[in-house]
mmCIF file of C-alpha atoms and ligand atoms in Angstrom:
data_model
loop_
_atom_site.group_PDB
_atom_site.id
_atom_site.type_symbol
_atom_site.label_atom_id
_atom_site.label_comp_id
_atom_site.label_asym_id
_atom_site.label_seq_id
_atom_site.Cartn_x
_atom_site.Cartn_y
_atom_site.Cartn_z
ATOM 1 C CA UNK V 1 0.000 0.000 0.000
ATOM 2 C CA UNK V 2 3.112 2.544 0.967
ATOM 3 C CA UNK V 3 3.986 1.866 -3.214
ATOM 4 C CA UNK V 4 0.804 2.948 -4.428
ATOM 5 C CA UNK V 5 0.332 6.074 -2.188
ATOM 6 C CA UNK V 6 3.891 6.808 -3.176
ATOM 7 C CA UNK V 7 2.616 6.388 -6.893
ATOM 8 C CA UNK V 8 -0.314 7.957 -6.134
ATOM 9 C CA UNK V 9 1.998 11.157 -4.763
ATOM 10 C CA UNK V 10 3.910 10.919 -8.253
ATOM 11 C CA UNK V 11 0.755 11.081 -10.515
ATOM 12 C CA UNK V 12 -0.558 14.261 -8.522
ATOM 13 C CA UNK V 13 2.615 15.695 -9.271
ATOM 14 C CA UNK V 14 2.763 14.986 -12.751
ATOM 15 C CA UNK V 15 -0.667 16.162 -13.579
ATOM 16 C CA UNK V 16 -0.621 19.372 -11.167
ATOM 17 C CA UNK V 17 2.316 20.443 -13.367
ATOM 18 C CA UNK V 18 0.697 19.805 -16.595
ATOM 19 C CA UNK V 19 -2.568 21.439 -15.676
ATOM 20 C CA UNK V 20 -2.489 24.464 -18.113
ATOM 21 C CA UNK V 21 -6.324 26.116 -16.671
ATOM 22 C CA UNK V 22 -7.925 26.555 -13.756
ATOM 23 C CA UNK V 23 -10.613 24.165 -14.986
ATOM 24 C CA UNK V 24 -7.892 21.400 -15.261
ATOM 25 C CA UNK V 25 -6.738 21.488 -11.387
ATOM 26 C CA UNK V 26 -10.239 21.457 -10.326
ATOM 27 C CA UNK V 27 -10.419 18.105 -12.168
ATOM 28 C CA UNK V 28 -7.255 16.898 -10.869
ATOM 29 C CA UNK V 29 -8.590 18.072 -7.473
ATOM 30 C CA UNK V 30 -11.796 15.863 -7.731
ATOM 31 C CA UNK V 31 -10.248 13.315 -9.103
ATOM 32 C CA UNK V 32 -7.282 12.097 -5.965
ATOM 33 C CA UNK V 33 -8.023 14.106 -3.035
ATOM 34 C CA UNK V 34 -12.309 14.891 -2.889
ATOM 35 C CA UNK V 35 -14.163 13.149 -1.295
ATOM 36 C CA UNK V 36 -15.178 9.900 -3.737
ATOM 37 C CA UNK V 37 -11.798 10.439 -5.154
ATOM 38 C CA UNK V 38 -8.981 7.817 -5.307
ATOM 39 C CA UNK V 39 -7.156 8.956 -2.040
ATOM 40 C CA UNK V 40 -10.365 8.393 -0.302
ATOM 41 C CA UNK V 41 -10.532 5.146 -1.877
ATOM 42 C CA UNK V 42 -7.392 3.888 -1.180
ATOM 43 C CA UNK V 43 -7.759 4.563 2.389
ATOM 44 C CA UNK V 44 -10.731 1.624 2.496
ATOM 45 C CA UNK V 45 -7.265 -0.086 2.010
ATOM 46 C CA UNK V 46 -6.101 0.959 5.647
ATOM 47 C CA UNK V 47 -8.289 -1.963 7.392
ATOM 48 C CA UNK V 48 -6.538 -4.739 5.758
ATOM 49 C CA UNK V 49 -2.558 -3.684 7.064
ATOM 50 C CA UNK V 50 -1.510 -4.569 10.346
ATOM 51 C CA UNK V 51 -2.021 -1.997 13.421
ATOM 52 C CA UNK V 52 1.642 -0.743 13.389
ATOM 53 C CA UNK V 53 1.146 -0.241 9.710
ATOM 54 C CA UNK V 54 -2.082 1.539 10.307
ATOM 55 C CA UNK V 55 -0.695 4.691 11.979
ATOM 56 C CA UNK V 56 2.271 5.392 9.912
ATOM 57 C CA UNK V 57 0.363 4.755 6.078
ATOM 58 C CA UNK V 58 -2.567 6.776 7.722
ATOM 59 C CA UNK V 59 -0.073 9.738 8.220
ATOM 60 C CA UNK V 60 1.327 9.087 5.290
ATOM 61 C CA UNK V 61 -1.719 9.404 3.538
ATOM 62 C CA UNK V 62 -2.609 12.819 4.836
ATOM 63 C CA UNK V 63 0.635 14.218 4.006
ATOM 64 C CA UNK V 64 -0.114 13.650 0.396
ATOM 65 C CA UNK V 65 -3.602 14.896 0.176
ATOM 66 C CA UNK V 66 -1.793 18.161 2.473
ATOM 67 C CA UNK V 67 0.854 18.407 -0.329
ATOM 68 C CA UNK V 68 -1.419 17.692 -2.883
ATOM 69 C CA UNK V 69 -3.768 20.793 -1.978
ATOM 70 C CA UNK V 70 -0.876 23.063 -1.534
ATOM 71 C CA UNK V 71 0.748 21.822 -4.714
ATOM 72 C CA UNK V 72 -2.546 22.298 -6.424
ATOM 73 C CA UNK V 73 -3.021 26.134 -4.704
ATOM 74 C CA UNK V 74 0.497 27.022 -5.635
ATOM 75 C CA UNK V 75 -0.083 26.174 -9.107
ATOM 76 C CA UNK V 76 -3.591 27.842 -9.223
ATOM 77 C CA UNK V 77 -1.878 31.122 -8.427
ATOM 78 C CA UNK V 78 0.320 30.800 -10.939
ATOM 79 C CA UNK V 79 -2.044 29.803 -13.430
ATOM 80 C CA UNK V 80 -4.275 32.847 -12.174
ATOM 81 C CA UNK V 81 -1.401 35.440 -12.509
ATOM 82 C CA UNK V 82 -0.265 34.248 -16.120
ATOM 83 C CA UNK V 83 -3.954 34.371 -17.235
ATOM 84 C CA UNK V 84 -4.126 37.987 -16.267
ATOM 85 C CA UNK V 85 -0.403 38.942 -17.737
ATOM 86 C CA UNK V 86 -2.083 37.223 -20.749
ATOM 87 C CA UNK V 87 -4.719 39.426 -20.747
ATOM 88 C CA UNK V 88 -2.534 42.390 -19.883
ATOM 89 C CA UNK V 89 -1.190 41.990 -23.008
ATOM 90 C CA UNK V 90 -4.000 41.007 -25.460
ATOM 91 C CA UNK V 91 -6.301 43.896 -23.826
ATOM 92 C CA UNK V 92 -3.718 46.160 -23.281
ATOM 93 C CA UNK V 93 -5.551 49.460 -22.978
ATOM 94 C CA UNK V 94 -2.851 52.346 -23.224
ATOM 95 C CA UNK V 95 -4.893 55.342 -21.124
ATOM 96 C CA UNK V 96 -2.318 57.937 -22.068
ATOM 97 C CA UNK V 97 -3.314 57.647 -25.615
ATOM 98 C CA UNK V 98 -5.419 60.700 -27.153
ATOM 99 C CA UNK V 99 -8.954 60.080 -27.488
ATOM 100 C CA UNK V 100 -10.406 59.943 -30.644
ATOM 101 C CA UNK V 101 -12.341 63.466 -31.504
ATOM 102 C CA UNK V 102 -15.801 63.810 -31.775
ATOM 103 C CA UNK V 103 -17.697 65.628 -34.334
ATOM 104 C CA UNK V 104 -17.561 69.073 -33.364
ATOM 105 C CA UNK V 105 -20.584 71.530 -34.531
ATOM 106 C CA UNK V 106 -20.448 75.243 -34.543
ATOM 107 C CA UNK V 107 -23.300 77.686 -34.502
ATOM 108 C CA UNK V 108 -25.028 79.099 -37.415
ATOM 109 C CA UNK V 109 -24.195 81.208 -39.372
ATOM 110 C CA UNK V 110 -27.233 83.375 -38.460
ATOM 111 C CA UNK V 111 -26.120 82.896 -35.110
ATOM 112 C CA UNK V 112 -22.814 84.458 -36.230
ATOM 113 C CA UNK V 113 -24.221 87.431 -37.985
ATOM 114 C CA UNK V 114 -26.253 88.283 -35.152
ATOM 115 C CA UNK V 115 -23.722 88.721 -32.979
ATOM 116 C CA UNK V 116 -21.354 90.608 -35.116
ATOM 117 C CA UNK V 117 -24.409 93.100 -35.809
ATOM 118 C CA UNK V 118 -24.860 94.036 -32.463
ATOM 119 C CA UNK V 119 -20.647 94.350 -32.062
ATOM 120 C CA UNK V 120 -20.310 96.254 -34.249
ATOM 121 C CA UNK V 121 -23.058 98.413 -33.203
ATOM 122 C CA UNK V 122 -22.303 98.190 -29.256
ATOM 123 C CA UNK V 123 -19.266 100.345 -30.451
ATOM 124 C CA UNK V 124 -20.388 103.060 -31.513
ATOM 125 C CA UNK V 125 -22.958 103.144 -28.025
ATOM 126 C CA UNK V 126 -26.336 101.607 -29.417
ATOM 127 C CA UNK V 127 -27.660 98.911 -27.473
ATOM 128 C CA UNK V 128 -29.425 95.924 -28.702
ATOM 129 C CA UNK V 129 -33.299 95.203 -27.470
ATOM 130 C CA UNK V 130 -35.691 92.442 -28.068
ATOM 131 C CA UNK V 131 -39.424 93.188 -28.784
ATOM 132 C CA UNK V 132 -42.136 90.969 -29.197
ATOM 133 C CA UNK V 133 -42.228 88.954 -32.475
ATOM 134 C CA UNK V 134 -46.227 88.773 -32.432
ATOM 135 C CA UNK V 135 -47.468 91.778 -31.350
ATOM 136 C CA UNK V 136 -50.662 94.214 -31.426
ATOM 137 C CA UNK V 137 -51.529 95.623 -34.816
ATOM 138 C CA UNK V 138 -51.223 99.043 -33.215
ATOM 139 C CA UNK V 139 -47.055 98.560 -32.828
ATOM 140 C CA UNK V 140 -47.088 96.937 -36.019
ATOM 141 C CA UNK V 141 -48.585 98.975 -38.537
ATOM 142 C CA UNK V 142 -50.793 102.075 -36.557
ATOM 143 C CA UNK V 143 -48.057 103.999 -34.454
ATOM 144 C CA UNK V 144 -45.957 103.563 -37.528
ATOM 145 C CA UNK V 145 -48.308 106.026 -39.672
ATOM 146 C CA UNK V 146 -49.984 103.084 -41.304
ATOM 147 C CA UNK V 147 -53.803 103.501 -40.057
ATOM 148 C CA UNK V 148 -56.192 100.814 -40.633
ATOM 149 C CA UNK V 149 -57.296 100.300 -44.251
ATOM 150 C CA UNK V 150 -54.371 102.160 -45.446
ATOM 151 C CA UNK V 151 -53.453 100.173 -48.653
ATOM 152 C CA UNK V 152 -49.297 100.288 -47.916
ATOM 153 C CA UNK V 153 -49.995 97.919 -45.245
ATOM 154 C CA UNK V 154 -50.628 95.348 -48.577
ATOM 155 C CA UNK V 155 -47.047 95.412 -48.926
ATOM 156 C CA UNK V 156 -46.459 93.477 -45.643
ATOM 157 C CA UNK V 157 -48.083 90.079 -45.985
ATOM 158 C CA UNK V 158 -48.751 89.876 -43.079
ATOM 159 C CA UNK V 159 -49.887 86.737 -40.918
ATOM 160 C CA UNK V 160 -52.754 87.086 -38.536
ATOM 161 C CA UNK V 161 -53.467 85.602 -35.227
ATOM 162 C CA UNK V 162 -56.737 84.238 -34.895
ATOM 163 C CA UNK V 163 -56.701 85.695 -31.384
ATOM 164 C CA UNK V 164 -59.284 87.653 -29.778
ATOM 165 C CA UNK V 165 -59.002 91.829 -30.635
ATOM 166 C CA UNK V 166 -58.178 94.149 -28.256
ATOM 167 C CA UNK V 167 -57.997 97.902 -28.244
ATOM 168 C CA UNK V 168 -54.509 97.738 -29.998
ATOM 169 C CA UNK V 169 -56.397 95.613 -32.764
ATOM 170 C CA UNK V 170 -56.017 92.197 -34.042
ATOM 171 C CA UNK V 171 -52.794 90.264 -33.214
ATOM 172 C CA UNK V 172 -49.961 89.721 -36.044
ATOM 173 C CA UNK V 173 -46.612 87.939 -36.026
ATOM 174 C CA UNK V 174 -44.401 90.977 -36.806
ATOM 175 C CA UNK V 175 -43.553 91.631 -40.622
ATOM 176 C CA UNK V 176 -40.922 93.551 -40.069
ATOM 177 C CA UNK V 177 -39.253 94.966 -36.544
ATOM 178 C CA UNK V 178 -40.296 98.056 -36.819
ATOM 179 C CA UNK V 179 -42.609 97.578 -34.515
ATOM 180 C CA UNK V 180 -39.246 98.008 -31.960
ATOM 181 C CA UNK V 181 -39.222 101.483 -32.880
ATOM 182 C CA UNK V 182 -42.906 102.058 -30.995
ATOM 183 C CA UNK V 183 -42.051 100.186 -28.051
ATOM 184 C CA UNK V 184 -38.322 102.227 -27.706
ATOM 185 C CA UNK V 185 -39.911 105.446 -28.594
ATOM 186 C CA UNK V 186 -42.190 104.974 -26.057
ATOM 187 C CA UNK V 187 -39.858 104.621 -22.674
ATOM 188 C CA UNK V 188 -38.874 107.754 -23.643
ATOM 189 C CA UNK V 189 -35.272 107.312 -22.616
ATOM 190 C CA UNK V 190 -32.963 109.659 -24.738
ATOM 191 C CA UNK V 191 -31.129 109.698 -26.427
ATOM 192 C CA UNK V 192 -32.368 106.339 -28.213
ATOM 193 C CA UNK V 193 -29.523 103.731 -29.771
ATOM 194 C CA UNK V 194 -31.425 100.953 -30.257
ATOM 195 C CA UNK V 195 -30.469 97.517 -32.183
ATOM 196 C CA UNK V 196 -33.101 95.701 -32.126
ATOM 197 C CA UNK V 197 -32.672 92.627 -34.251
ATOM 198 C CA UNK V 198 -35.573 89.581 -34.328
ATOM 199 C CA UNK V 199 -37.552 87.374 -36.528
ATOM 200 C CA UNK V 200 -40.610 88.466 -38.912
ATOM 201 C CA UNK V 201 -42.998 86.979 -40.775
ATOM 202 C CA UNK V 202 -44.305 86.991 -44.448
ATOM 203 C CA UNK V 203 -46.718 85.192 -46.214
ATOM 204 C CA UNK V 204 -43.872 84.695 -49.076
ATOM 205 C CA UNK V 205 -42.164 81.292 -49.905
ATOM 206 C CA UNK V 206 -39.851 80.978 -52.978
ATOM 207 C CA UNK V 207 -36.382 80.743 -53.559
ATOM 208 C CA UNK V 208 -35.306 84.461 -52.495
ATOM 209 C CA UNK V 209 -38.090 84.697 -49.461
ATOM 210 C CA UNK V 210 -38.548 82.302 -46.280
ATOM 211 C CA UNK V 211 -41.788 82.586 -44.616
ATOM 212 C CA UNK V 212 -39.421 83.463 -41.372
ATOM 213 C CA UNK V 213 -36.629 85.707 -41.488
ATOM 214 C CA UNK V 214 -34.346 88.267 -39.331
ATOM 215 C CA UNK V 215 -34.331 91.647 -39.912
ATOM 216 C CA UNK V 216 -32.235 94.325 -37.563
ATOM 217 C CA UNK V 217 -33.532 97.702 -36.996
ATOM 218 C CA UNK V 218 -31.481 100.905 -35.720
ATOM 219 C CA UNK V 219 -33.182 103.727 -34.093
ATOM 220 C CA UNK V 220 -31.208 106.947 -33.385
ATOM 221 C CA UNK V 221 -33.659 109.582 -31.370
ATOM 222 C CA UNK V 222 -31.889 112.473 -29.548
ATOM 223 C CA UNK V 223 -31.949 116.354 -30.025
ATOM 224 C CA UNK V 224 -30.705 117.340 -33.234
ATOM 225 C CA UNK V 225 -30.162 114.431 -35.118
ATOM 226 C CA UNK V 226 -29.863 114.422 -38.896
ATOM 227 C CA UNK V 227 -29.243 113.058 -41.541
ATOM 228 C CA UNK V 228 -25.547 113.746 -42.229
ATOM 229 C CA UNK V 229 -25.604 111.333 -38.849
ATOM 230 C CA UNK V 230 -27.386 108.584 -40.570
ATOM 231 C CA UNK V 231 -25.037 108.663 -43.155
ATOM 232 C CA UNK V 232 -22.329 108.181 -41.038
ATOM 233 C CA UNK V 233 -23.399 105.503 -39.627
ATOM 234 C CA UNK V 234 -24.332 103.537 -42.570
ATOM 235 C CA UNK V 235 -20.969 104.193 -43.801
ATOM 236 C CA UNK V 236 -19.815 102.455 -40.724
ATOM 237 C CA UNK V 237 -21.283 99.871 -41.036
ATOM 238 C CA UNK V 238 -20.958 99.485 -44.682
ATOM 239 C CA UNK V 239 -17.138 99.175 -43.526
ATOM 240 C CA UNK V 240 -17.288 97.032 -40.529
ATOM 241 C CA UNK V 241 -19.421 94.431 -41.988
ATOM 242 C CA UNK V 242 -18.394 94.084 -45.151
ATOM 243 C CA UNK V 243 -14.956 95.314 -45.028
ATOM 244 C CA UNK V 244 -12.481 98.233 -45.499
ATOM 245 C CA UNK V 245 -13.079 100.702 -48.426
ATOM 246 C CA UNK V 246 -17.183 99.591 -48.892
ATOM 247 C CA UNK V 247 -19.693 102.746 -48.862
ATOM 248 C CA UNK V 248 -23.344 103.381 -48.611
ATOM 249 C CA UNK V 249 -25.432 105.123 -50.855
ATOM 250 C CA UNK V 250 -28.907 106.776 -50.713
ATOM 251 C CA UNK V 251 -31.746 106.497 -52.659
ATOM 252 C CA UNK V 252 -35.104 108.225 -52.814
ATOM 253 C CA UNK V 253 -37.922 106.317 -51.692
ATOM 254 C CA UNK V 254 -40.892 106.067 -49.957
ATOM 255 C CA UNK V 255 -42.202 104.563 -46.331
ATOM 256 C CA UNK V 256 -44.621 105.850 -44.364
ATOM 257 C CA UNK V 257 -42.984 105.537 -40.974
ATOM 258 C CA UNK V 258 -40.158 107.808 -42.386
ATOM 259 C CA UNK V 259 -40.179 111.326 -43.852
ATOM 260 C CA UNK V 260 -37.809 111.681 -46.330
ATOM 261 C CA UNK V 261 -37.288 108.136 -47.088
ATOM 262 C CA UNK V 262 -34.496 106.329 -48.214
ATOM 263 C CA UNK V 263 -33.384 102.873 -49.891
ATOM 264 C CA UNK V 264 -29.787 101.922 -48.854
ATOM 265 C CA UNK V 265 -27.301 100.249 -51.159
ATOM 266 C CA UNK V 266 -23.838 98.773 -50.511
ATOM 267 C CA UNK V 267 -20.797 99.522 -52.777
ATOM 268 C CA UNK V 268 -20.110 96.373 -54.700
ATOM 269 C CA UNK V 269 -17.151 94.820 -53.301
ATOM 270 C CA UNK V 270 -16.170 93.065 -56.521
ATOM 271 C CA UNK V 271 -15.856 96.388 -59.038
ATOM 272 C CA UNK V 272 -15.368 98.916 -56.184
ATOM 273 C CA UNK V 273 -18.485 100.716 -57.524
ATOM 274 C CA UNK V 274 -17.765 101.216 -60.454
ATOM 275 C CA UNK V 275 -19.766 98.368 -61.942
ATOM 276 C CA UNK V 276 -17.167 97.529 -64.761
ATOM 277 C CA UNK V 277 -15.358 94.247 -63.911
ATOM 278 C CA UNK V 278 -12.031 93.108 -64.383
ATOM 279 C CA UNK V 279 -12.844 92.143 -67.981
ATOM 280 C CA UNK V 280 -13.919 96.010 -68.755
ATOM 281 C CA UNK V 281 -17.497 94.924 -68.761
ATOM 282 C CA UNK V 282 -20.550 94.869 -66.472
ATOM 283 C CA UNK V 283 -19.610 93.649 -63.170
ATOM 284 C CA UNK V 284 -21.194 89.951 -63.045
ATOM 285 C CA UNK V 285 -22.378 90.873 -59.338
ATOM 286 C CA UNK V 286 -24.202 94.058 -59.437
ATOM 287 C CA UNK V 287 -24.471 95.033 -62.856
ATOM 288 C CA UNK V 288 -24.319 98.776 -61.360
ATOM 289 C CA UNK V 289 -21.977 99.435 -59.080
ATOM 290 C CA UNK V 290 -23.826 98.854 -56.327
ATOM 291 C CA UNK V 291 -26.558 96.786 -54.220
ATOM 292 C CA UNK V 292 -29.604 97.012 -52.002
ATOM 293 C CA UNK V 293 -29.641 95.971 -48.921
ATOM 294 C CA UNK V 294 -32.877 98.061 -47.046
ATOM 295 C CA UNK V 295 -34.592 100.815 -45.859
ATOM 296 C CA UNK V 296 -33.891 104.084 -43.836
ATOM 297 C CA UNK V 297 -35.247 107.600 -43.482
ATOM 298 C CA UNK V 298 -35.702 110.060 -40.972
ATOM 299 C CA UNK V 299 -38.748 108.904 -38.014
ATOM 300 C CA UNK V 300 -41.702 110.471 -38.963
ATOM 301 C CA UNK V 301 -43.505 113.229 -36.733
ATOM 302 C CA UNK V 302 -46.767 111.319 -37.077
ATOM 303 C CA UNK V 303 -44.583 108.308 -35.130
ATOM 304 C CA UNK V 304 -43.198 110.254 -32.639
ATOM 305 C CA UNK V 305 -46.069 111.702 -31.629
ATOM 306 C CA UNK V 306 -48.251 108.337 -31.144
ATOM 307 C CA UNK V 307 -45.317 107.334 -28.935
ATOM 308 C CA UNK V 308 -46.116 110.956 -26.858
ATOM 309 C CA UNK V 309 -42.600 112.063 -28.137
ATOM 310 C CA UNK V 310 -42.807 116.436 -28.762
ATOM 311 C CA UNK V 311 -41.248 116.075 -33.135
ATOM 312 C CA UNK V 312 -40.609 119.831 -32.461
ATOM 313 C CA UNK V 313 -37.874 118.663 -29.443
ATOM 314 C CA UNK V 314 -36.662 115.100 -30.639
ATOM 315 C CA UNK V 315 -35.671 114.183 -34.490
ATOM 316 C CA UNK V 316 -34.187 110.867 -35.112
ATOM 317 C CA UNK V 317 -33.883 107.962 -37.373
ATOM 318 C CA UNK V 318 -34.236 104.652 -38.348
ATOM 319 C CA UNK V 319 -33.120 102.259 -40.521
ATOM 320 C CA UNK V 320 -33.425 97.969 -40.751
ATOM 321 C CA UNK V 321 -33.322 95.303 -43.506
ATOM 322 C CA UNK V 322 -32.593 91.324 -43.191
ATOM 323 C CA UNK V 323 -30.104 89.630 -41.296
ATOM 324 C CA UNK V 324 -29.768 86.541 -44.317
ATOM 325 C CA UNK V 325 -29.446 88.958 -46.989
ATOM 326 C CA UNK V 326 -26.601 90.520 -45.336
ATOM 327 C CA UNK V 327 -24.944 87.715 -44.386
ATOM 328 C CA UNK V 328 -25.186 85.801 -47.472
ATOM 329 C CA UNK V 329 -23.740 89.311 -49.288
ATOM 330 C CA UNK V 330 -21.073 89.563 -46.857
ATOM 331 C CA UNK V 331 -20.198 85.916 -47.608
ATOM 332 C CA UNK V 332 -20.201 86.451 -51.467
ATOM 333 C CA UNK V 333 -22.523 83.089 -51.146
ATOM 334 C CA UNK V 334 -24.035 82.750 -54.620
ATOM 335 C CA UNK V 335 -27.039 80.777 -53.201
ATOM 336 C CA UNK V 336 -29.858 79.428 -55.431
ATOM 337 C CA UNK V 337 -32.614 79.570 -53.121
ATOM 338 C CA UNK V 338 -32.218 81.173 -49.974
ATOM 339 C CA UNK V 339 -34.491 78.238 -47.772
ATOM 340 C CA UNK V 340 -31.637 76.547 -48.061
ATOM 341 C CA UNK V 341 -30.535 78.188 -44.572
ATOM 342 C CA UNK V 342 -33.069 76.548 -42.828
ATOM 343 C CA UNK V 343 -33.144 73.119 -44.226
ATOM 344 C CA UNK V 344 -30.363 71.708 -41.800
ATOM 345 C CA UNK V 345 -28.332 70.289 -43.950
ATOM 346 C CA UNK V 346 -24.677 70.227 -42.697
ATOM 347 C CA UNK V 347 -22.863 70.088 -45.719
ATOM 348 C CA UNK V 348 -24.046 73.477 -46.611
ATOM 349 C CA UNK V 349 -24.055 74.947 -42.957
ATOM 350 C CA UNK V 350 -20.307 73.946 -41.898
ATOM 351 C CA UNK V 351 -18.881 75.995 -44.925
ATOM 352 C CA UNK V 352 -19.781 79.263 -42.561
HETATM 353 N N1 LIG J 1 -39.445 98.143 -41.962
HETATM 354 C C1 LIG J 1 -38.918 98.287 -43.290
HETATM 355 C C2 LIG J 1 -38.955 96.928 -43.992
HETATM 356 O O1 LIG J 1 -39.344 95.965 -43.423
HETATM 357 C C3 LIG J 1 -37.500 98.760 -43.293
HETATM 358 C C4 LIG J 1 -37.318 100.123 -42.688
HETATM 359 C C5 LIG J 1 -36.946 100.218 -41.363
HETATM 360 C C6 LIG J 1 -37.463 101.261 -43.423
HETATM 361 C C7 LIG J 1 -36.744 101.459 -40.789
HETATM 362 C C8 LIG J 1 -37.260 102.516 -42.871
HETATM 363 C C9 LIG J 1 -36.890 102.581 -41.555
HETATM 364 O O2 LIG J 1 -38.577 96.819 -45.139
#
């Protein structure tokens, strides 16, 4: 019996050292030392040696199932260690590494414009305001000269609320943000600098008009204002926006919420002005020299006074036109059809 326990001690040993997982030495485990295992079994042995024998094999025996565990625990920790080098290595995660970017978006270009419209305002001391975008048909069209019926309200397209009518009249979404002028006017804080830039509405869809647009509008109201002011500033603007050695012009025309009225244009920045191109013939932008961007004129008495403001004391004016013309003029964008700005689509938007 001493030879086969001795054998028994050699075959743990071989097959503890061979055992290449985990799973393998809790085989090898089972299989000599638990409890139906062949340790256990040769044991049953133990009643057939003689009583001297009994003691000794007995210890014996439990000396190999001791070294047999520890044997098997040593080689589990090795086993355990190696699998996690292994791992170490095929998983290897290096944390220093950069991370991979994601998309980045920026803001739109309206966004953009926005903000560099009231800059370059803010530094010449206007301030920029926000007035309602659906407002009181009195601050959209009345205070501004334009009472009801009058037919140069037709030009506005405008939308109405169905909304119940109040002493100010019916409710509109603003076609324009002139109505800012009214609501300014009417704190009566002078002198008046006023950017007020916001969305209107139009009931016009094709490819030069969205439905929704942005238009800024400046108001200048102080004591003695005139026009050689308003041409200043447009010139200043004509520069800052759209770049060193651009002008504004003035044109004749006719509002009702102004008295005298103007149409602004922008010096073309591709023939200086002039009109003639490069190639000594019409300039492929502008054709003339120059191009329109919007309105102006001095602020009419009739507004003033709706807004309780003495015309005799206070003269002033005003000027506004879209935010996406300008912009897409400043950016020399030849764009098809202007809804494209609101369409979302990314390869367009990320050029600005
Ligand atoms: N409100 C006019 C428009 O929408 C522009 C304008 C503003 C004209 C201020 C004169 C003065 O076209």
């Amino acid at each position: 019996m001493k030879d086969q326990l001795d054998a028994l001690r050699l075959e743990i040993e071989r097959d503890v050292k061979a055992a290449k997982s985990l799973e393998d030495l809790e085989v090898i485990e089972v299989k000599y030392l638990g409890r139906k295992g062949e340790l256990t079994s040769m044991l049953k042995g133990l009643a057939n040696v003689t009583a001297e024998e009994r003691p000794v094999l007995g210890a014996l025996a439990n000396q190999i199932k001791q070294d047999g565990l520890d044997l098997i625990a040593a080689r589990r920790e090795d086993l355990a260690s190696s699998k996690y080098s292994a791992l170490a290595e095929t998983e290897r995660v290096d944390v220093t590494e950069p991370g991979a970017r994601p998309p980045e978006g920026h803001l739109h270009i309206m966004t953009h414009t926005i903000r560099e419209i009231t800059s370059i305002f803010e530094k010449i001391g206007f301030y920029r305001t926000r007035y309602p975008e659906i407002d009181w048909d009195w601050y959209a069209f009345e205070a501004l000269n334009m009472p009801p019926e009058h037919p140069a309200r037709d030009d506005w397209e405008t939308f109405f609320m169905d909304a119940p009518i109040s002493k100010k009249g019916k409710m509109v979404m603003t076609p324009h943000t002139s109505n800012g002028q009214i609501h300014e006017l009417q704190r009566h804080n002078f002198p008046i600098r006023m950017i007020d830039i916001g969305k209107c509405y139009r009931r016009q869809v094709d490819a030069t008009h969205t439905p929704m647009f942005h238009q800024f509008e400046g108001l200048f109201v102080d004591k003695g204002v005139n026009i050689t002011h308003l041409r200043g500033i447009l010139d200043y603007f004509a520069e800052q926006f759209f770049g060193p050695g651009r002008v504004s012009r003035i044109r004749p025309h006719h509002f009702r919420f102004t008295e005298p009225s103007f149409e602004v244009d922008i010096s073309c920045g591709i023939c200086g002005g002039t009109g003639i191109g490069a190639d000594k013939k019409k300039c492929k932008v502008c054709k003339r020299g120059w191009l329109e961007i919007g309105g102006a004129g001095m602020v009419h008495p009739n507004v003033l006074k709706a807004c309780g403001v003495d015309p005799k004391k206070y003269t002033g004016f005003a000027f506004g036109w879209g935010v996406e013309r300008v912009a897409m003029m400043k950016e020399g964008a030849k764009v098809d059809d202007i809804r494209i700005l609101y369409q979302n689509d990314v390869r367009f938007l990320k050029q600005f």
